[in-house]
CSV table of C-alpha atoms in Angstrom, one decimal:
chain,number,residue,atom,x,y,z
A,1,MET,CA,60.8,145.5,-39.9
A,2,ILE,CA,58.2,147.9,-41.1
A,3,THR,CA,56.2,147.6,-37.8
A,4,HIS,CA,59.1,148.2,-35.5
A,5,LEU,CA,60.4,151.0,-37.7
A,6,ALA,CA,56.9,152.6,-37.4
A,7,LEU,CA,56.5,152.1,-33.6
A,8,ASN,CA,60.0,153.1,-32.7
A,9,SER,CA,59.6,156.4,-34.6
A,10,HIS,CA,57.0,157.3,-31.9
A,11,PRO,CA,58.0,158.2,-28.4
A,12,ASN,CA,55.1,156.2,-26.7
A,13,PRO,CA,52.9,154.3,-29.1
A,14,GLN,CA,49.8,153.2,-27.1
A,15,ARG,CA,47.1,152.9,-29.8
A,16,VAL,CA,48.1,151.5,-33.1
A,17,LEU,CA,45.9,151.1,-36.2
A,18,VAL,CA,46.6,148.7,-39.1
A,19,ILE,CA,44.8,149.3,-42.4
A,20,GLY,CA,44.9,146.0,-44.3
A,21,GLY,CA,47.5,143.5,-43.0
A,22,GLY,CA,45.0,140.7,-42.9
A,23,ASP,CA,47.7,138.0,-42.7
A,24,GLY,CA,48.3,139.1,-39.0
A,25,GLY,CA,52.1,139.5,-39.3
A,26,VAL,CA,52.0,143.2,-38.5
A,27,LEU,CA,49.8,142.6,-35.5
A,28,ARG,CA,52.1,139.9,-34.2
A,29,GLU,CA,55.0,142.5,-34.2
A,30,ILE,CA,53.0,145.4,-32.8
A,31,VAL,CA,52.1,143.5,-29.6
A,32,LYS,CA,55.8,143.0,-28.9
A,33,HIS,CA,55.9,146.6,-27.8
A,34,GLU,CA,55.0,146.9,-24.2
A,35,SER,CA,53.7,150.5,-24.5
A,36,VAL,CA,50.9,149.3,-26.8
A,37,LYS,CA,47.5,149.2,-25.1
A,38,GLU,CA,45.3,148.5,-28.2
A,39,ALA,CA,46.0,147.4,-31.7
A,40,VAL,CA,43.1,147.7,-34.2
A,41,LEU,CA,43.3,146.0,-37.5
A,42,VAL,CA,40.8,147.0,-40.3
A,43,GLU,CA,40.8,144.5,-43.2
A,44,ILE,CA,38.4,144.7,-46.0
A,45,ASP,CA,38.5,141.0,-46.9
A,46,GLU,CA,37.7,138.5,-44.2
A,47,CYS,CA,38.9,135.7,-46.6
A,48,VAL,CA,42.5,137.0,-46.2
A,49,ILE,CA,42.2,136.5,-42.4
A,50,ARG,CA,40.6,133.1,-42.7
A,51,VAL,CA,43.2,131.8,-45.2
A,52,ALA,CA,46.1,133.3,-43.2
A,53,LYS,CA,44.8,131.5,-40.1
A,54,GLN,CA,44.7,128.2,-42.0
A,55,TYR,CA,47.9,128.4,-44.0
A,56,LEU,CA,50.1,131.0,-42.2
A,57,PRO,CA,49.4,130.2,-38.6
A,58,ASP,CA,52.7,131.7,-37.4
A,59,MET,CA,51.8,135.1,-38.8
A,60,ALA,CA,48.1,134.9,-38.0
A,61,ARG,CA,48.7,134.3,-34.3
A,62,GLY,CA,48.8,138.1,-34.1
A,63,PHE,CA,45.0,137.9,-34.1
A,64,ASP,CA,44.9,135.9,-30.9
A,65,HIS,CA,46.5,138.6,-28.7
A,66,PRO,CA,44.2,140.2,-26.0
A,67,LYS,CA,45.2,143.7,-27.0
A,68,VAL,CA,44.0,143.2,-30.6
A,69,THR,CA,40.6,144.4,-32.0
A,70,LEU,CA,39.7,143.2,-35.5
A,71,CYS,CA,37.3,145.0,-37.8
A,72,VAL,CA,36.3,143.5,-41.2
A,73,GLU,CA,35.6,146.8,-43.0
A,74,ASP,CA,36.7,149.2,-45.7
A,75,GLY,CA,39.6,151.1,-44.2
A,76,PHE,CA,38.6,154.3,-46.0
A,77,LYS,CA,35.0,154.1,-44.5
A,78,TYR,CA,36.4,153.2,-41.1
A,79,LEU,CA,38.6,156.3,-41.0
A,80,SER,CA,35.8,158.5,-42.3
A,81,GLU,CA,33.6,157.6,-39.3
A,82,LEU,CA,36.4,157.3,-36.7
A,83,THR,CA,36.0,159.3,-33.5
A,84,SER,CA,39.0,158.0,-31.5
A,85,LYS,CA,42.7,158.7,-32.3
A,86,PHE,CA,45.8,156.7,-32.9
A,87,ASP,CA,49.5,157.2,-32.2
A,88,VAL,CA,50.7,155.1,-35.1
A,89,ILE,CA,48.9,154.0,-38.3
A,90,ILE,CA,50.4,151.4,-40.6
A,91,THR,CA,48.8,150.8,-44.0
A,92,ASP,CA,49.6,147.3,-45.3
A,93,SER,CA,47.6,147.1,-48.5
A,94,SER,CA,48.1,146.0,-52.0
A,95,ASP,CA,49.8,148.2,-54.7
A,96,PRO,CA,49.0,151.9,-55.6
A,97,GLU,CA,47.9,150.7,-59.0
A,98,GLY,CA,44.8,148.5,-58.7
A,99,PRO,CA,41.9,148.0,-56.2
A,100,ALA,CA,43.8,149.7,-53.3
A,101,ALA,CA,44.4,152.9,-55.4
A,102,ALA,CA,42.2,155.0,-53.0
A,103,LEU,CA,44.6,154.2,-50.2
A,104,PHE,CA,47.3,156.2,-52.0
A,105,GLY,CA,45.5,159.5,-52.6
A,106,VAL,CA,45.4,162.9,-50.8
A,107,PRO,CA,41.8,162.3,-49.4
A,108,PHE,CA,43.0,159.1,-47.6
A,109,TYR,CA,46.1,160.8,-46.3
A,110,ASN,CA,44.0,163.7,-44.9
A,111,LEU,CA,41.9,161.0,-43.1
A,112,LEU,CA,45.1,159.4,-41.7
A,113,SER,CA,46.4,162.8,-40.6
A,114,ARG,CA,43.1,163.6,-38.8
A,115,SER,CA,43.1,160.2,-37.1
A,116,LEU,CA,46.5,160.8,-35.3
A,117,ALA,CA,46.4,161.7,-31.7
A,118,ASP,CA,48.9,164.5,-31.8
A,119,ASP,CA,52.0,165.8,-33.7
A,120,ASN,CA,54.1,162.8,-32.7
A,121,GLY,CA,51.7,160.8,-34.8
A,122,ILE,CA,53.4,158.4,-37.3
A,123,VAL,CA,51.9,157.0,-40.5
A,124,VAL,CA,53.9,154.2,-42.3
A,125,THR,CA,52.8,153.0,-45.7
A,126,GLN,CA,54.1,149.8,-47.1
A,127,CYS,CA,54.8,150.4,-50.8
A,128,SER,CA,55.8,147.4,-52.7
A,129,GLU,CA,57.1,149.5,-55.5
A,130,ASN,CA,60.9,149.9,-55.4
A,131,ILE,CA,63.6,152.3,-56.5
A,132,TRP,CA,64.8,150.0,-59.3
A,133,LEU,CA,61.5,149.6,-61.2
A,134,ASN,CA,59.1,152.3,-60.0
A,135,LEU,CA,61.1,155.4,-59.1
A,136,ASN,CA,58.6,157.7,-60.8
A,137,LEU,CA,55.6,156.1,-59.1
A,138,LEU,CA,57.4,156.5,-55.7
A,139,LYS,CA,58.2,160.1,-56.4
A,140,GLU,CA,54.5,160.8,-57.3
A,141,PHE,CA,53.4,159.1,-54.1
A,142,ARG,CA,55.9,161.0,-52.0
A,143,ASP,CA,54.5,164.2,-53.5
A,144,THR,CA,51.0,163.1,-52.5
A,145,CYS,CA,52.1,162.4,-48.9
A,146,ARG,CA,53.9,165.8,-48.7
A,147,LYS,CA,50.7,167.6,-49.5
A,148,VAL,CA,49.5,166.4,-46.1
A,149,PHE,CA,52.6,165.6,-43.9
A,150,PRO,CA,55.6,167.9,-43.4
A,151,VAL,CA,57.9,164.9,-42.9
A,152,VAL,CA,57.9,162.1,-45.5
A,153,GLU,CA,60.8,159.8,-45.8
A,154,TYR,CA,61.4,156.7,-47.9
A,155,ALA,CA,63.0,153.6,-46.5
A,156,TYR,CA,63.3,150.1,-47.8
A,157,THR,CA,63.6,146.6,-46.4
A,158,THR,CA,65.1,143.6,-48.2
A,159,VAL,CA,62.7,140.8,-49.1
A,160,PRO,CA,64.3,138.3,-51.5
A,161,THR,CA,60.9,137.1,-52.9
A,162,TYR,CA,59.8,140.6,-53.9
A,163,THR,CA,60.5,141.8,-57.4
A,164,SER,CA,64.1,143.2,-57.3
A,165,GLY,CA,64.5,142.0,-53.7
A,166,GLN,CA,63.2,145.1,-52.0
A,167,LEU,CA,60.0,146.3,-50.3
A,168,GLY,CA,59.7,150.1,-49.9
A,169,LEU,CA,57.9,152.2,-47.3
A,170,PHE,CA,57.1,155.8,-46.5
A,171,VAL,CA,57.3,157.2,-43.0
A,172,CYS,CA,55.2,160.3,-42.5
A,173,CYS,CA,55.1,162.5,-39.3
A,174,LYS,CA,53.0,165.5,-38.4
A,175,ASN,CA,55.8,167.1,-36.5
A,176,PRO,CA,57.9,169.1,-39.0
A,177,THR,CA,61.1,168.9,-36.9
A,178,ALA,CA,60.9,165.1,-36.4
A,179,ASN,CA,63.8,163.0,-37.6
A,180,VAL,CA,62.2,159.6,-38.2
A,181,LYS,CA,65.5,158.1,-39.3
A,182,ILE,CA,66.7,157.9,-35.7
A,183,PRO,CA,64.6,155.6,-33.5
A,184,LEU,CA,63.2,157.3,-30.5
A,185,ARG,CA,63.0,154.1,-28.5
A,186,LYS,CA,65.4,151.1,-28.5
A,187,TRP,CA,65.6,147.8,-26.8
A,188,ASP,CA,69.0,146.9,-25.3
A,189,GLU,CA,71.0,144.8,-27.8
A,190,GLU,CA,70.3,141.4,-26.2
A,191,THR,CA,66.6,142.0,-25.9
A,192,GLU,CA,66.4,143.3,-29.4
A,193,SER,CA,68.0,140.2,-30.8
A,194,THR,CA,65.6,137.9,-29.0
A,195,ILE,CA,62.5,140.0,-30.0
A,196,ASN,CA,63.2,140.6,-33.6
A,197,ARG,CA,64.7,138.4,-36.2
A,198,TYR,CA,65.2,141.3,-38.7
A,199,TYR,CA,64.8,144.8,-37.2
A,200,ASN,CA,67.5,146.4,-35.1
A,201,SER,CA,68.0,150.0,-34.3
A,202,ALA,CA,71.1,150.4,-36.6
A,203,LEU,CA,69.1,148.9,-39.5
A,204,HIS,CA,66.3,151.4,-38.7
A,205,THR,CA,68.7,154.2,-39.6
A,206,ALA,CA,70.4,152.4,-42.5
A,207,SER,CA,67.1,151.6,-44.2
A,208,PHE,CA,66.8,155.3,-45.1
A,209,VAL,CA,70.1,155.4,-46.9
A,210,LEU,CA,69.7,155.2,-50.7
A,211,PRO,CA,71.9,154.9,-53.7
A,212,THR,CA,72.8,158.2,-55.1
A,213,TRP,CA,70.6,158.0,-58.2
A,214,ALA,CA,67.5,157.3,-56.0
A,215,LYS,CA,68.5,159.7,-53.3
A,216,LEU,CA,68.6,162.6,-55.8
A,217,VAL,CA,65.0,161.9,-56.6
A,218,LEU,CA,63.4,160.8,-53.4
A,219,ASN,CA,65.3,162.8,-50.8
A,220,LYS,CA,65.0,166.1,-52.7
A,221,LYS,CA,63.4,168.8,-50.6
B,1,MET,CA,79.7,150.5,-55.3
B,2,ILE,CA,82.3,147.8,-54.4
B,3,THR,CA,85.2,149.6,-56.0
B,4,HIS,CA,84.5,152.9,-54.2
B,5,LEU,CA,83.9,151.1,-50.9
B,6,ALA,CA,87.3,149.4,-51.4
B,7,LEU,CA,89.2,152.5,-52.4
B,8,ASN,CA,87.6,154.8,-49.8
B,9,SER,CA,88.6,152.3,-47.1
B,10,HIS,CA,92.3,153.2,-47.8
B,11,PRO,CA,93.8,156.5,-46.9
B,12,ASN,CA,95.7,157.0,-50.2
B,13,PRO,CA,95.2,154.2,-52.8
B,14,GLN,CA,97.9,154.6,-55.5
B,15,ARG,CA,98.4,151.1,-56.8
B,16,VAL,CA,95.2,149.0,-57.3
B,17,LEU,CA,95.0,145.4,-58.4
B,18,VAL,CA,91.9,143.7,-59.8
B,19,ILE,CA,91.8,139.9,-60.0
B,20,GLY,CA,89.1,139.0,-62.5
B,21,GLY,CA,86.8,141.8,-63.5
B,22,GLY,CA,87.2,141.2,-67.2
B,23,ASP,CA,84.1,143.3,-68.0
B,24,GLY,CA,86.1,146.4,-67.2
B,25,GLY,CA,83.5,147.9,-64.9
B,26,VAL,CA,85.7,147.9,-61.8
B,27,LEU,CA,88.6,149.5,-63.7
B,28,ARG,CA,86.2,152.2,-65.0
B,29,GLU,CA,85.4,153.1,-61.4
B,30,ILE,CA,89.0,152.8,-60.0
B,31,VAL,CA,90.3,155.4,-62.4
B,32,LYS,CA,87.8,158.0,-61.0
B,33,HIS,CA,90.0,158.2,-57.9
B,34,GLU,CA,92.6,160.9,-58.5
B,35,SER,CA,95.1,159.3,-56.1
B,36,VAL,CA,95.4,156.2,-58.3
B,37,LYS,CA,98.6,156.0,-60.3
B,38,GLU,CA,98.3,152.5,-61.7
B,39,ALA,CA,95.4,150.0,-61.9
B,40,VAL,CA,96.4,146.5,-62.9
B,41,LEU,CA,93.8,144.0,-64.0
B,42,VAL,CA,94.6,140.3,-64.2
B,43,GLU,CA,91.9,138.3,-66.0
B,44,ILE,CA,92.4,134.6,-66.8
B,45,ASP,CA,90.1,134.6,-69.8
B,46,GLU,CA,90.8,137.0,-72.7
B,47,CYS,CA,87.4,136.1,-74.2
B,48,VAL,CA,85.6,137.9,-71.3
B,49,ILE,CA,87.5,141.1,-72.2
B,50,ARG,CA,86.8,140.7,-75.9
B,51,VAL,CA,83.1,140.1,-75.5
B,52,ALA,CA,82.8,142.9,-72.9
B,53,LYS,CA,84.4,145.3,-75.4
B,54,GLN,CA,82.0,144.2,-78.1
B,55,TYR,CA,78.7,144.0,-76.1
B,56,LEU,CA,79.3,146.1,-72.9
B,57,PRO,CA,81.3,149.1,-74.3
B,58,ASP,CA,80.2,151.4,-71.5
B,59,MET,CA,81.8,149.0,-68.9
B,60,ALA,CA,84.8,148.0,-71.0
B,61,ARG,CA,85.9,151.7,-71.5
B,62,GLY,CA,87.8,151.1,-68.3
B,63,PHE,CA,90.4,149.3,-70.3
B,64,ASP,CA,91.2,152.4,-72.4
B,65,HIS,CA,92.4,154.6,-69.5
B,66,PRO,CA,96.2,155.4,-69.6
B,67,LYS,CA,96.6,154.3,-65.9
B,68,VAL,CA,95.5,150.8,-66.7
B,69,THR,CA,97.7,147.7,-67.2
B,70,LEU,CA,96.1,144.5,-68.5
B,71,CYS,CA,97.4,141.0,-67.9
B,72,VAL,CA,95.7,138.0,-69.3
B,73,GLU,CA,96.9,135.4,-66.8
B,74,ASP,CA,95.8,133.2,-63.9
B,75,GLY,CA,95.4,135.5,-60.8
B,76,PHE,CA,96.8,132.9,-58.5
B,77,LYS,CA,100.0,132.5,-60.6
B,78,TYR,CA,100.3,136.3,-61.0
B,79,LEU,CA,100.3,136.8,-57.3
B,80,SER,CA,102.7,133.9,-56.6
B,81,GLU,CA,105.3,135.6,-58.8
B,82,LEU,CA,104.6,139.2,-57.8
B,83,THR,CA,107.4,141.4,-56.7
B,84,SER,CA,105.7,144.8,-56.4
B,85,LYS,CA,103.0,145.7,-53.9
B,86,PHE,CA,99.5,147.1,-54.0
B,87,ASP,CA,97.4,149.4,-51.7
B,88,VAL,CA,94.1,147.9,-52.6
B,89,ILE,CA,93.2,144.5,-54.2
B,90,ILE,CA,89.7,143.7,-55.5
B,91,THR,CA,88.8,140.2,-56.5
B,92,ASP,CA,85.9,140.1,-58.9
B,93,SER,CA,85.7,136.5,-59.8
B,94,SER,CA,82.9,133.9,-60.2
B,95,ASP,CA,81.5,132.0,-57.2
B,96,PRO,CA,83.4,130.2,-54.4
B,97,GLU,CA,81.9,126.9,-55.6
B,98,GLY,CA,83.2,126.1,-59.1
B,99,PRO,CA,86.2,127.0,-61.2
B,100,ALA,CA,87.2,130.0,-59.1
B,101,ALA,CA,87.2,128.0,-55.8
B,102,ALA,CA,91.0,128.5,-55.4
B,103,LEU,CA,90.4,132.2,-55.1
B,104,PHE,CA,88.5,131.6,-51.8
B,105,GLY,CA,91.0,129.6,-49.9
B,106,VAL,CA,93.7,130.4,-47.3
B,107,PRO,CA,96.6,130.0,-49.7
B,108,PHE,CA,95.2,132.7,-52.0
B,109,TYR,CA,94.4,135.0,-49.0
B,110,ASN,CA,98.0,134.6,-47.8
B,111,LEU,CA,99.2,135.7,-51.3
B,112,LEU,CA,96.8,138.7,-51.2
B,113,SER,CA,98.1,139.7,-47.8
B,114,ARG,CA,101.7,139.4,-48.9
B,115,SER,CA,100.9,141.6,-51.9
B,116,LEU,CA,99.7,144.5,-49.9
B,117,ALA,CA,102.1,147.5,-49.5
B,118,ASP,CA,101.5,148.0,-45.8
B,119,ASP,CA,99.0,147.7,-42.9
B,120,ASN,CA,96.6,150.1,-44.5
B,121,GLY,CA,96.2,147.5,-47.3
B,122,ILE,CA,92.6,146.6,-48.2
B,123,VAL,CA,91.4,143.5,-49.9
B,124,VAL,CA,87.8,143.4,-51.1
B,125,THR,CA,86.2,140.2,-52.4
B,126,GLN,CA,83.0,140.3,-54.3
B,127,CYS,CA,81.0,137.3,-53.1
B,128,SER,CA,77.8,136.7,-55.0
B,129,GLU,CA,76.4,134.6,-52.2
B,130,ASN,CA,74.0,136.4,-50.0
B,131,ILE,CA,72.6,136.3,-46.5
B,132,TRP,CA,69.3,134.9,-47.5
B,133,LEU,CA,70.5,131.9,-49.4
B,134,ASN,CA,74.1,131.2,-48.4
B,135,LEU,CA,74.6,132.3,-44.9
B,136,ASN,CA,76.6,129.2,-43.9
B,137,LEU,CA,78.9,129.6,-47.0
B,138,LEU,CA,79.5,133.2,-46.1
B,139,LYS,CA,80.3,132.3,-42.5
B,140,GLU,CA,82.8,129.7,-43.8
B,141,PHE,CA,84.4,132.1,-46.1
B,142,ARG,CA,84.6,134.8,-43.4
B,143,ASP,CA,86.4,132.3,-41.2
B,144,THR,CA,88.9,131.6,-44.0
B,145,CYS,CA,89.6,135.4,-44.4
B,146,ARG,CA,90.0,135.7,-40.6
B,147,LYS,CA,92.8,133.2,-40.7
B,148,VAL,CA,94.8,135.8,-42.6
B,149,PHE,CA,93.3,139.2,-41.8
B,150,PRO,CA,92.5,140.6,-38.4
B,151,VAL,CA,89.7,142.8,-39.8
B,152,VAL,CA,87.0,141.0,-42.0
B,153,GLU,CA,83.7,142.7,-42.5
B,154,TYR,CA,80.7,141.7,-44.6
B,155,ALA,CA,78.8,144.3,-46.6
B,156,TYR,CA,76.2,144.1,-49.3
B,157,THR,CA,75.0,146.1,-52.3
B,158,THR,CA,71.6,145.8,-53.9
B,159,VAL,CA,71.5,144.4,-57.4
B,160,PRO,CA,68.0,143.6,-58.5
B,161,THR,CA,69.1,141.0,-61.2
B,162,TYR,CA,71.0,138.9,-58.7
B,163,THR,CA,69.3,136.0,-56.9
B,164,SER,CA,67.6,137.6,-53.9
B,165,GLY,CA,68.5,141.1,-55.1
B,166,GLN,CA,71.8,141.3,-53.3
B,167,LEU,CA,75.5,141.0,-54.0
B,168,GLY,CA,77.7,140.5,-51.0
B,169,LEU,CA,81.4,141.4,-50.4
B,170,PHE,CA,84.0,141.1,-47.7
B,171,VAL,CA,86.4,143.9,-46.8
B,172,CYS,CA,89.6,142.7,-45.2
B,173,CYS,CA,92.3,144.9,-43.7
B,174,LYS,CA,95.8,144.2,-42.3
B,175,ASN,CA,95.5,146.9,-39.6
B,176,PRO,CA,93.7,145.3,-36.6
B,177,THR,CA,92.4,148.7,-35.4
B,178,ALA,CA,90.9,149.8,-38.8
B,179,ASN,CA,87.2,150.5,-39.0
B,180,VAL,CA,86.5,149.9,-42.7
B,181,LYS,CA,82.8,150.9,-42.1
B,182,ILE,CA,83.7,154.5,-42.0
B,183,PRO,CA,85.2,155.8,-45.3
B,184,LEU,CA,88.6,157.4,-44.8
B,185,ARG,CA,88.1,159.6,-47.9
B,186,LYS,CA,85.0,161.4,-49.1
B,187,TRP,CA,84.1,163.5,-52.1
B,188,ASP,CA,82.1,166.6,-51.3
B,189,GLU,CA,78.4,165.8,-51.8
B,190,GLU,CA,78.0,167.5,-55.2
B,191,THR,CA,81.1,165.9,-56.7
B,192,GLU,CA,80.1,162.6,-55.2
B,193,SER,CA,76.7,162.7,-57.0
B,194,THR,CA,78.3,163.5,-60.3
B,195,ILE,CA,81.0,160.9,-60.1
B,196,ASN,CA,78.9,157.9,-58.8
B,197,ARG,CA,75.4,156.9,-59.7
B,198,TYR,CA,75.3,154.4,-56.8
B,199,TYR,CA,78.0,154.8,-54.1
B,200,ASN,CA,77.9,157.6,-51.6
B,201,SER,CA,79.6,157.8,-48.2
B,202,ALA,CA,76.5,157.3,-46.2
B,203,LEU,CA,75.7,154.2,-48.2
B,204,HIS,CA,79.3,153.0,-47.5
B,205,THR,CA,78.5,152.8,-43.8
B,206,ALA,CA,74.9,151.6,-44.2
B,207,SER,CA,76.0,148.7,-46.4
B,208,PHE,CA,77.6,147.0,-43.4
B,209,VAL,CA,74.3,147.1,-41.4
B,210,LEU,CA,72.7,143.6,-41.4
B,211,PRO,CA,69.3,142.2,-40.3
B,212,THR,CA,69.6,140.8,-36.8
B,213,TRP,CA,69.6,137.1,-37.8
B,214,ALA,CA,72.5,137.7,-40.3
B,215,LYS,CA,74.4,140.0,-37.9
B,216,LEU,CA,74.4,137.4,-35.2
B,217,VAL,CA,76.2,135.0,-37.5
B,218,LEU,CA,78.5,137.3,-39.6
B,219,ASN,CA,79.4,140.0,-37.1
B,220,LYS,CA,80.2,137.6,-34.3
B,221,LYS,CA,83.7,138.1,-33.0
């Protein structure tokens, strides 16, 4: 869901970067998009990749695609030294509280912004906090993103095994007039249903619609 | 959420019936609608009402409203003997498997259909099964509803304490051309946000949007 939401918020995603995502699932979904010419994954912990290949082969097959480049490296360091640019960047790390805390601060978001090819550039951050249990944390993180990006929108996807059954994400765009809630690209309905078990273009838009009490906090300008 | 989704799918709900709902929460929400002249609640177990009044007073205050009539009686029997009609009927019972099984069969749905005032009539059935764990059961129940109602649509609301974090519902309408996904009535945005902590008109529509794998089963004509 998160991958397609990210890529379909960009008019022509050719180069895509994943920070984290060592299970390979995001890669597997990225390469379904024909426009993509290169998908780079930067995972700090090679053990995650190794274990995913052993125990989650259906997710880890993302690593086998010829368009994929794998870097075992600290994502923060990778971005600091980056000279090329990306159209879409997906961060798929652990939570804002803990070892991945640096990936949720303004310095990291400045690096992300600088690494985008142009104003169509999209950053999507998976954020396992949810509106039921962590609304204040989500608000704080939204405020962090807003210091760097003019467009920052919260969406959620349903994952029954996550606490409260939801996984949240933020979609950031450099273009202040972008409406990331409407997908810029769509498959026809038949193709869409064969490519994706979860994502569809109606769900793309619906995933931004929040209950009133959460909307009043997270959608406030 | 479920109550407002039901009542806003009707152009002018004046008489509303609740089968079950002994905690009073649905009643509390029904009487927020100015059009409503009478809300009747039929609960089989007076103990539920008594315990709700004692331990869930914020929900049970629904019973105190002057528009409310309370009947402690079997819902099936109540409908069998009913001579008046309702605009909206909400069933808020326990699960399809167990003591409330009779409330999920064709005979009960025929009674519900007969009890609606006209073709605008809406029946909403809370269905605690969800797409993740009970898709086949939901499909079976949808097929049951379709034997009686020409319009049967599945929606969900997020409840973090429910298994998988979702609570499902079916919206049935006697009018074959009705589109229950679009609310027929709306509050203005400011009023809406003071009246309802959860429901809003955008969420009404979004709650019918399903992941592809569930849509292919439940939305199939």
